[in-house]
Tab-separated table of C-alpha atoms in Angstrom:
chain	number	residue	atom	x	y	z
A	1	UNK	CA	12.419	-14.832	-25.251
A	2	UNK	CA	10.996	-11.111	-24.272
A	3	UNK	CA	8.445	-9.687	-22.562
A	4	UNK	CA	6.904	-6.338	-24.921
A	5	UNK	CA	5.916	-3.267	-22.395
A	6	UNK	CA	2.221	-2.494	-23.391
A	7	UNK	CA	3.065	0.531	-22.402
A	8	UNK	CA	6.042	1.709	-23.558
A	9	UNK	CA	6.995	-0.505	-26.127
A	10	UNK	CA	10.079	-1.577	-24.627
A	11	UNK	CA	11.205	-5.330	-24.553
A	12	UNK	CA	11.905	-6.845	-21.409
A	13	UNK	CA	14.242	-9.756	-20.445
A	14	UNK	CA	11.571	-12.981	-20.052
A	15	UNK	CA	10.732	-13.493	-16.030
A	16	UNK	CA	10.291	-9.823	-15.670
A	17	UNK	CA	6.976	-8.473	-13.642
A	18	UNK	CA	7.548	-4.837	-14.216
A	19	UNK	CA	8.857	-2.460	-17.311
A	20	UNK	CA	12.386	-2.047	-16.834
A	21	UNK	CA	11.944	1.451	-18.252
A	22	UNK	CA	8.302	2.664	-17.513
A	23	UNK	CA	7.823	0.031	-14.435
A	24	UNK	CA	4.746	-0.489	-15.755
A	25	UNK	CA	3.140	-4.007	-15.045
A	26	UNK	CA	4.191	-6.365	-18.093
A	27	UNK	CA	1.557	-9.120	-16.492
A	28	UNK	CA	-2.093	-8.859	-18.568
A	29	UNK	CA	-4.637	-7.934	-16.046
A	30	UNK	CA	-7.609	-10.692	-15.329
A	31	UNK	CA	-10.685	-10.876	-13.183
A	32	UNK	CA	-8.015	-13.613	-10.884
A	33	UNK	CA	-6.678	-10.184	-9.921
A	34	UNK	CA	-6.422	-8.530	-6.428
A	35	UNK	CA	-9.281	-5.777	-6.648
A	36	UNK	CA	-10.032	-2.747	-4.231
A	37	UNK	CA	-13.197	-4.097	-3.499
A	38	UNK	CA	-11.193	-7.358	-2.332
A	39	UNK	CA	-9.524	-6.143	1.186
A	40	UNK	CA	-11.655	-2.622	1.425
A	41	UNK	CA	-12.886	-2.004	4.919
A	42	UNK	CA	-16.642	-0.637	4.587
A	43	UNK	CA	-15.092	2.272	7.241
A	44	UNK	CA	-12.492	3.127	4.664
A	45	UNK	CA	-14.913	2.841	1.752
A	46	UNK	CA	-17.323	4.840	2.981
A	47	UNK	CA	-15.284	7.996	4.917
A	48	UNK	CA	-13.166	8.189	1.669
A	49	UNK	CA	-16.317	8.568	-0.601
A	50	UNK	CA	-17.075	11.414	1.647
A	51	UNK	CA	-13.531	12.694	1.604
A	52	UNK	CA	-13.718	12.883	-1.975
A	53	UNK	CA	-17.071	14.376	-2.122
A	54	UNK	CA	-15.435	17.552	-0.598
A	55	UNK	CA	-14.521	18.658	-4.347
A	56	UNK	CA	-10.425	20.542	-4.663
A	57	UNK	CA	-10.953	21.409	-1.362
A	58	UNK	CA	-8.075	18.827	0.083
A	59	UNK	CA	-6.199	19.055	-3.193
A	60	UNK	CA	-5.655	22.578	-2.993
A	61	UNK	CA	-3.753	21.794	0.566
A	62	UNK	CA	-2.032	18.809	-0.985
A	63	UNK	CA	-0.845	20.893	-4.107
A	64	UNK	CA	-0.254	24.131	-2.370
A	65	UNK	CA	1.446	23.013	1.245
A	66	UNK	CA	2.346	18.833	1.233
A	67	UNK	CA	3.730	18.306	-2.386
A	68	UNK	CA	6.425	20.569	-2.519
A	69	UNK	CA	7.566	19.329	1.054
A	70	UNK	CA	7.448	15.514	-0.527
A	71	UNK	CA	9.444	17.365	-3.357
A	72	UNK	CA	11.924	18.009	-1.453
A	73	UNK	CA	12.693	15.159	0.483
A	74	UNK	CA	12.817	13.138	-2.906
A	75	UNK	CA	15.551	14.906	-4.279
A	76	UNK	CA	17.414	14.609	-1.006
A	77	UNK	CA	17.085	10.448	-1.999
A	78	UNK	CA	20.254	9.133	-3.256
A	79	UNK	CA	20.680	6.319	-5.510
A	80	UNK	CA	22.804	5.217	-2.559
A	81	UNK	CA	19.522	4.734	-0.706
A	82	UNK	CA	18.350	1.993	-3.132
A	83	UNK	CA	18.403	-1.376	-1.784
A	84	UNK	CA	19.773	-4.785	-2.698
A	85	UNK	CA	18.684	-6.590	-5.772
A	86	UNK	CA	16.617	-9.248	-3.096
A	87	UNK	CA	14.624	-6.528	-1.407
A	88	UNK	CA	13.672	-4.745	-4.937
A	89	UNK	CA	12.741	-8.771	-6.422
A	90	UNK	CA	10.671	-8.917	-3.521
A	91	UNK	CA	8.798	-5.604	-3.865
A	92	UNK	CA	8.258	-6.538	-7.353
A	93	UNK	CA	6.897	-9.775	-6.040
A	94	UNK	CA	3.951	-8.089	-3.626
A	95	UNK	CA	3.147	-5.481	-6.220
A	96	UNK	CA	2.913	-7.733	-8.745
A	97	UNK	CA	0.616	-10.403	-6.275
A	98	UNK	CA	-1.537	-7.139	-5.134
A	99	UNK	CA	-1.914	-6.343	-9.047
A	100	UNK	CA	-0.158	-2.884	-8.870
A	101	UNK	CA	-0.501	-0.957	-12.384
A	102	UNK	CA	3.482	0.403	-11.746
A	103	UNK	CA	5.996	-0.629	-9.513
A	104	UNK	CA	6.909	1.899	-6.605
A	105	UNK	CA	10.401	2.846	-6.460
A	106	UNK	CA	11.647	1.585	-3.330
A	107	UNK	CA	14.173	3.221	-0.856
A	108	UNK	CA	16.192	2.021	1.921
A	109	UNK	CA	17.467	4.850	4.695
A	110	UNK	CA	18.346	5.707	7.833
A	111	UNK	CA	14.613	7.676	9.229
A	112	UNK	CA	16.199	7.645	12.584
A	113	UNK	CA	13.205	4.878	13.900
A	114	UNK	CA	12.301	1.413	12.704
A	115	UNK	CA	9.551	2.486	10.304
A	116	UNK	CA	8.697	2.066	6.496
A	117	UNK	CA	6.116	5.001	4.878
A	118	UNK	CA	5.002	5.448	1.371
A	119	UNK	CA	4.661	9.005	-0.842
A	120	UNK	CA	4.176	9.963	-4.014
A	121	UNK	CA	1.186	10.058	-6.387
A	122	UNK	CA	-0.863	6.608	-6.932
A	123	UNK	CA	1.072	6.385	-10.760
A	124	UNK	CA	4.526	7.657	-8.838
A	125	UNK	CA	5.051	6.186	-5.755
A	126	UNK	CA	7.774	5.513	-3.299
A	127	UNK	CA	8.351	3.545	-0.562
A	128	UNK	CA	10.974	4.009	2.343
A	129	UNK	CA	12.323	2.143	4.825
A	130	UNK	CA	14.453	2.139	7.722
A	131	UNK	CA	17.702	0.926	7.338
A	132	UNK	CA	17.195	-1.317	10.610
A	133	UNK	CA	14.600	-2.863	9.504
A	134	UNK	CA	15.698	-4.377	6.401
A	135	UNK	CA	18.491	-6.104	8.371
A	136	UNK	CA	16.135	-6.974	11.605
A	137	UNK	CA	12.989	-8.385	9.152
A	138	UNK	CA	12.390	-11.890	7.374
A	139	UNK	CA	11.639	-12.517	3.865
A	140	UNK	CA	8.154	-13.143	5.152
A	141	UNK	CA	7.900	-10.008	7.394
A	142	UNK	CA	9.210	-7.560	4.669
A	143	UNK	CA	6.890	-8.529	2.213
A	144	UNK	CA	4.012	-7.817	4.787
A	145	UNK	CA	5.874	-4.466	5.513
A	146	UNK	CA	6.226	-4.083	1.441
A	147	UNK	CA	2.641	-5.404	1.498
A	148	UNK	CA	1.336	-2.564	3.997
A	149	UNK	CA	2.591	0.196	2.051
A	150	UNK	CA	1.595	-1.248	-1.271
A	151	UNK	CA	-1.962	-1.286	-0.392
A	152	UNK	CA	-2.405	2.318	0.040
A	153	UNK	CA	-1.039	2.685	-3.352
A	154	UNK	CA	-3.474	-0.271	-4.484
A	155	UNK	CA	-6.370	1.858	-3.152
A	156	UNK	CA	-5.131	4.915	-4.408
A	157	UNK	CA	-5.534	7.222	-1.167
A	158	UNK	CA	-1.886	8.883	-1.117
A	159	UNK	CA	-2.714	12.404	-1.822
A	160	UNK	CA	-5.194	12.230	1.244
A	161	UNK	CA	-2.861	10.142	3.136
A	162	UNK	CA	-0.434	12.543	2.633
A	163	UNK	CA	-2.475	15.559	3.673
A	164	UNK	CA	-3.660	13.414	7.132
A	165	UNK	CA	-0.057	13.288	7.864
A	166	UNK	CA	0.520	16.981	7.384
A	167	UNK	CA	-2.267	17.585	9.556
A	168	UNK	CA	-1.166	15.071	12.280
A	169	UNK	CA	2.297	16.372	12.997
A	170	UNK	CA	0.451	19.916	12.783
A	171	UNK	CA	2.875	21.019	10.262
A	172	UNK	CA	2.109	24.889	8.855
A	173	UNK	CA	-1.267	24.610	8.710
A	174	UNK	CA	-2.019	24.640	12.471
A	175	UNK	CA	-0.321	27.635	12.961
A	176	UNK	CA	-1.882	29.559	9.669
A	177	UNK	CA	-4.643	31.512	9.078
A	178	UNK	CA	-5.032	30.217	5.543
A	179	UNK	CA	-5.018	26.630	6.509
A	180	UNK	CA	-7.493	27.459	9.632
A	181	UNK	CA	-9.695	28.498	6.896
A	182	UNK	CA	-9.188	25.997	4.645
A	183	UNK	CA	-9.435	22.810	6.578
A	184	UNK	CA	-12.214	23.119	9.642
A	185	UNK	CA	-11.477	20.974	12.657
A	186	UNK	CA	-14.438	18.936	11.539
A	187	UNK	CA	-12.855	17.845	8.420
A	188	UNK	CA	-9.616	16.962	10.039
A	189	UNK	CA	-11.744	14.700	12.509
A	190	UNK	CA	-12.891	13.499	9.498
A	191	UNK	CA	-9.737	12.966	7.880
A	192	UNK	CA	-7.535	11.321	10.330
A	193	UNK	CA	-10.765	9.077	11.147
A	194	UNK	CA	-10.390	7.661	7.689
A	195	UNK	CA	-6.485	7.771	7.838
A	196	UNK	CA	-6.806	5.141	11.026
A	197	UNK	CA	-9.684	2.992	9.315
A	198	UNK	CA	-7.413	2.642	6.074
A	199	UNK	CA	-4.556	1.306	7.916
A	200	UNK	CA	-7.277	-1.996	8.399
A	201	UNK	CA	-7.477	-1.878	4.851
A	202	UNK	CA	-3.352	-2.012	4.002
A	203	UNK	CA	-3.069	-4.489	7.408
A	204	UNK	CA	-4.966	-6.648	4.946
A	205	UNK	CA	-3.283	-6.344	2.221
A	206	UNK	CA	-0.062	-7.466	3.981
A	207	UNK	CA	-1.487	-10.228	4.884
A	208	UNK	CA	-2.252	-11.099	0.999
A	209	UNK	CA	0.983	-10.089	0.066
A	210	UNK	CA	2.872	-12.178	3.442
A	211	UNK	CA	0.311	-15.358	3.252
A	212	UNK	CA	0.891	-15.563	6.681
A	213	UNK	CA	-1.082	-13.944	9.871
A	214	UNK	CA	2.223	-14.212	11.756
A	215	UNK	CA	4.518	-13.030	9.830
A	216	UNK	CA	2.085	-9.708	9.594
A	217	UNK	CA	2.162	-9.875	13.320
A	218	UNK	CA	5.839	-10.241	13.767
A	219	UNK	CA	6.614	-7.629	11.850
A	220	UNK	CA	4.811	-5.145	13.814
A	221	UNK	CA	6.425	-6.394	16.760
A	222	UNK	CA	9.792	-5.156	15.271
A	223	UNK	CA	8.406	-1.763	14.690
A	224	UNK	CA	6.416	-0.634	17.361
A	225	UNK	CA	7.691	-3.121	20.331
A	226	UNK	CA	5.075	-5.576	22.299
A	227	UNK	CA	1.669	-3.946	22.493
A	228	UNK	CA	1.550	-1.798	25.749
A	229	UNK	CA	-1.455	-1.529	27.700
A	230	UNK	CA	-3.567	1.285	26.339
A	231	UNK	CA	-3.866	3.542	29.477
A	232	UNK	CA	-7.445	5.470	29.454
A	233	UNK	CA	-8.730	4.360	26.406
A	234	UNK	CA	-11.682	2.430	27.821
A	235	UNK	CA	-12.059	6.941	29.197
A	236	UNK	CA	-13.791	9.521	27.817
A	237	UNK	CA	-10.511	11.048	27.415
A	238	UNK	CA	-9.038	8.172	25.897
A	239	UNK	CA	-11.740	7.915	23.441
A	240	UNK	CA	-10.661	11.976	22.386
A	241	UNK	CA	-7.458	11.091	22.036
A	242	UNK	CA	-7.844	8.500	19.727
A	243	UNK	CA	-9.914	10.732	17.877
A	244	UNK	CA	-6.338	12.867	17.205
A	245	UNK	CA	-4.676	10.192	16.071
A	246	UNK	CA	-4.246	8.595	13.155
A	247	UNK	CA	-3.409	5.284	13.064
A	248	UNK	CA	-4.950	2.381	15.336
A	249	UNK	CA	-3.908	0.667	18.276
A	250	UNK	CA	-1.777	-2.230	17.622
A	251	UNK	CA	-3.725	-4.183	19.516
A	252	UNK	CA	-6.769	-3.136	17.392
A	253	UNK	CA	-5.335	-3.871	14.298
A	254	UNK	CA	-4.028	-7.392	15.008
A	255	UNK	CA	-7.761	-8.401	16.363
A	256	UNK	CA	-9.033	-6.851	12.968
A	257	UNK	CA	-6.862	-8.606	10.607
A	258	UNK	CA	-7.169	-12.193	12.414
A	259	UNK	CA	-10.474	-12.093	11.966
A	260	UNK	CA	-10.282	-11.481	8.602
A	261	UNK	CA	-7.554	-13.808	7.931
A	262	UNK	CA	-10.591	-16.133	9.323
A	263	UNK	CA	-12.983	-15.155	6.655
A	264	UNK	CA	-14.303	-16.528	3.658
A	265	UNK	CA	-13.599	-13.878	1.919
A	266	UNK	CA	-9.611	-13.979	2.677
A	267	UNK	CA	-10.046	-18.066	1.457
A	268	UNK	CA	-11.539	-16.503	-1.411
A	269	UNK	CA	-8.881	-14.428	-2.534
A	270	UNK	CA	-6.056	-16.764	-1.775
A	271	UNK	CA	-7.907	-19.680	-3.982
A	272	UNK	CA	-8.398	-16.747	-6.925
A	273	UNK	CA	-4.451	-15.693	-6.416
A	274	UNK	CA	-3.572	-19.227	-6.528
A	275	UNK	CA	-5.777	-19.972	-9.457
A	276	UNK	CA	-4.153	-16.629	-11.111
A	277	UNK	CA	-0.414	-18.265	-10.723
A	278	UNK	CA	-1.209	-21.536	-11.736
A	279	UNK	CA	-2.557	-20.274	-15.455
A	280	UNK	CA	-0.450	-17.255	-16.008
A	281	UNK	CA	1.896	-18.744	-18.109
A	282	UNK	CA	-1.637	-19.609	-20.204
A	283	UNK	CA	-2.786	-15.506	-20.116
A	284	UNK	CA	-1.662	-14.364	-23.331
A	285	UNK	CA	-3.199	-12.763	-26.489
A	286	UNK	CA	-1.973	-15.910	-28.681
A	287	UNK	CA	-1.175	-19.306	-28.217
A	288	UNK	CA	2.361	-20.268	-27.015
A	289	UNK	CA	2.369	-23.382	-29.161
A	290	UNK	CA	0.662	-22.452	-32.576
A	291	UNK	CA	0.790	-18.705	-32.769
A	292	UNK	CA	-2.751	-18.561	-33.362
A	293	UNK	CA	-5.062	-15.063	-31.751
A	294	UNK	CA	-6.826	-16.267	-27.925
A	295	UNK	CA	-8.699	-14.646	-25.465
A	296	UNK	CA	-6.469	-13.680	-22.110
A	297	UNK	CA	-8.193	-15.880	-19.939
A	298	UNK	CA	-8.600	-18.791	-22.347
A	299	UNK	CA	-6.823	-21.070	-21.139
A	300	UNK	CA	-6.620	-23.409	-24.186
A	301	UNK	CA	-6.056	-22.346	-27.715
């Protein structure tokens, strides 16, 4: 028995979750799946609708300065750097739970730190990781790690993740008088500001994909070491500091995701998911038993 790529066309070996060709999602969406809406933080919602409110202004940075740098470190990407056949069945696992449209090429290399971070487009994405980590992680904690960078594909914010980076590690643009002009200190505020309050957003979606707070919690233990004490940032200059960065305290982010690991509305999602695997061998546009035409989430013919 195959699986036909709605996509593409292509048939695909029976079991399969994504394209083998296209890596398209072979799976027929339902309202059972993982939405945006779902793990969201209203920070993240509501900063990015600003964000994109700004018009070509941030995708004339992204095309002209942080794409052709992202360019060039994919072609630098072996097919030595792909990883074993478990750690690609488990990515295709997490996307598939987190209701990805197409599967993100994953890559396994030496960064020269314990770290994992995703690039691409939201219909071309890849995701890296430290050779370390792979080694050093649990089935549990990779597919929070897996989960992490999945949900910023899931809610489509990699071009402007992308640019917050660029403007983080001050890269070109600091130093130039076009990107002085093109990007105000306001807007960069603004930018990294959402790039921290999205990382609440993916910490939750690690948690979906992971099913487990610990194993979320664990696995940032492995990359950034036991939470040190945040020195000054109960200060005023603490507090502008933070405003520089972009990504939360650990310490932040753990207190934020248990709480919503408390939540109705993670119990919620984890019933639907459930409910979603226990009648997906039912989705399908005809009966398995007769042939005859069905709706997708008609469970009986």
């Amino acid at each position: 028995m195959s699986t036909l790529c709605m996509k593409c066309g292509v048939e695909n070996r029976h079991g399969r979750l994504f394209c083998q060709r296209c890596s398209s999602r072979l799976r027929h969406a339902t309202s059972y799946d993982l939405t945006i809406s779902d793990f969201v933080t209203d920070g993240d919602l509501q900063v990015f609708e600003a964000l994109k409110a700004m018009g070509p202004l941030l995708h004339l940075v992204y095309t002209t300065f942080v794409e052709p740098r992202l360019r060039g470190f994919a072609a630098k990407l072996s097919k030595k750097s792909r990883p074993n056949q478990e750690v690609e069945s488990l990515a295709a696992e997490c996307a598939e739970a987190l209701a990805l449209d197409v599967l993100p090429v994953v890559y396994v290399v030496n960064i020269g730190q314990p770290n994992a971070f995703t690039a691409g487009t939201d219909s071309s994405a890849t995701i890296t990781i430290d050779t370390s980590l792979v080694g050093r992680l649990s089935h549990s904690q990779l597919r929070a790690l897996l989960g992490h960078e999945m949900g910023h594909i899931k809610s489509r914010h990699l071009m402007y993740h992308s640019v917050a980076e660029f403007l983080e590690h001050g890269i070109a643009l600091s130093a130039s008088m076009i990107g002085a002009g093109l990007v105000s200190v306001p807007i960069r505020l603004m930018l990294l500001a959402w790039h921290r309050e999205s990382e609440f957003s993916a910490d939750r979606t690690s948690l979906i994909a992971a099913g487990d707070f610990s194993s979320v919690a664990t696995m940032f233990a492995q990359i950034v070491g036991e939470p040190p004490e945040q020195a000054g940032a109960n200060t005023p200059l603490g507090s502008f500091i933070e405003s520089f960065r972009n990504h939360p305290s650990y310490l932040k982010r753990l207190k934020s995701l248990e709480e919503f690991a408390n939540s109705a509305r993670y119990s919620e999602i984890r019933s639907r998911l459930k409910r979603r695997k226990t009648f997906e061998a039912a989705f399908a546009e005809t009966c398995r038993f007769c042939g005859a035409p069905k709706g997708i989430e008609e469970i009986f013919c």
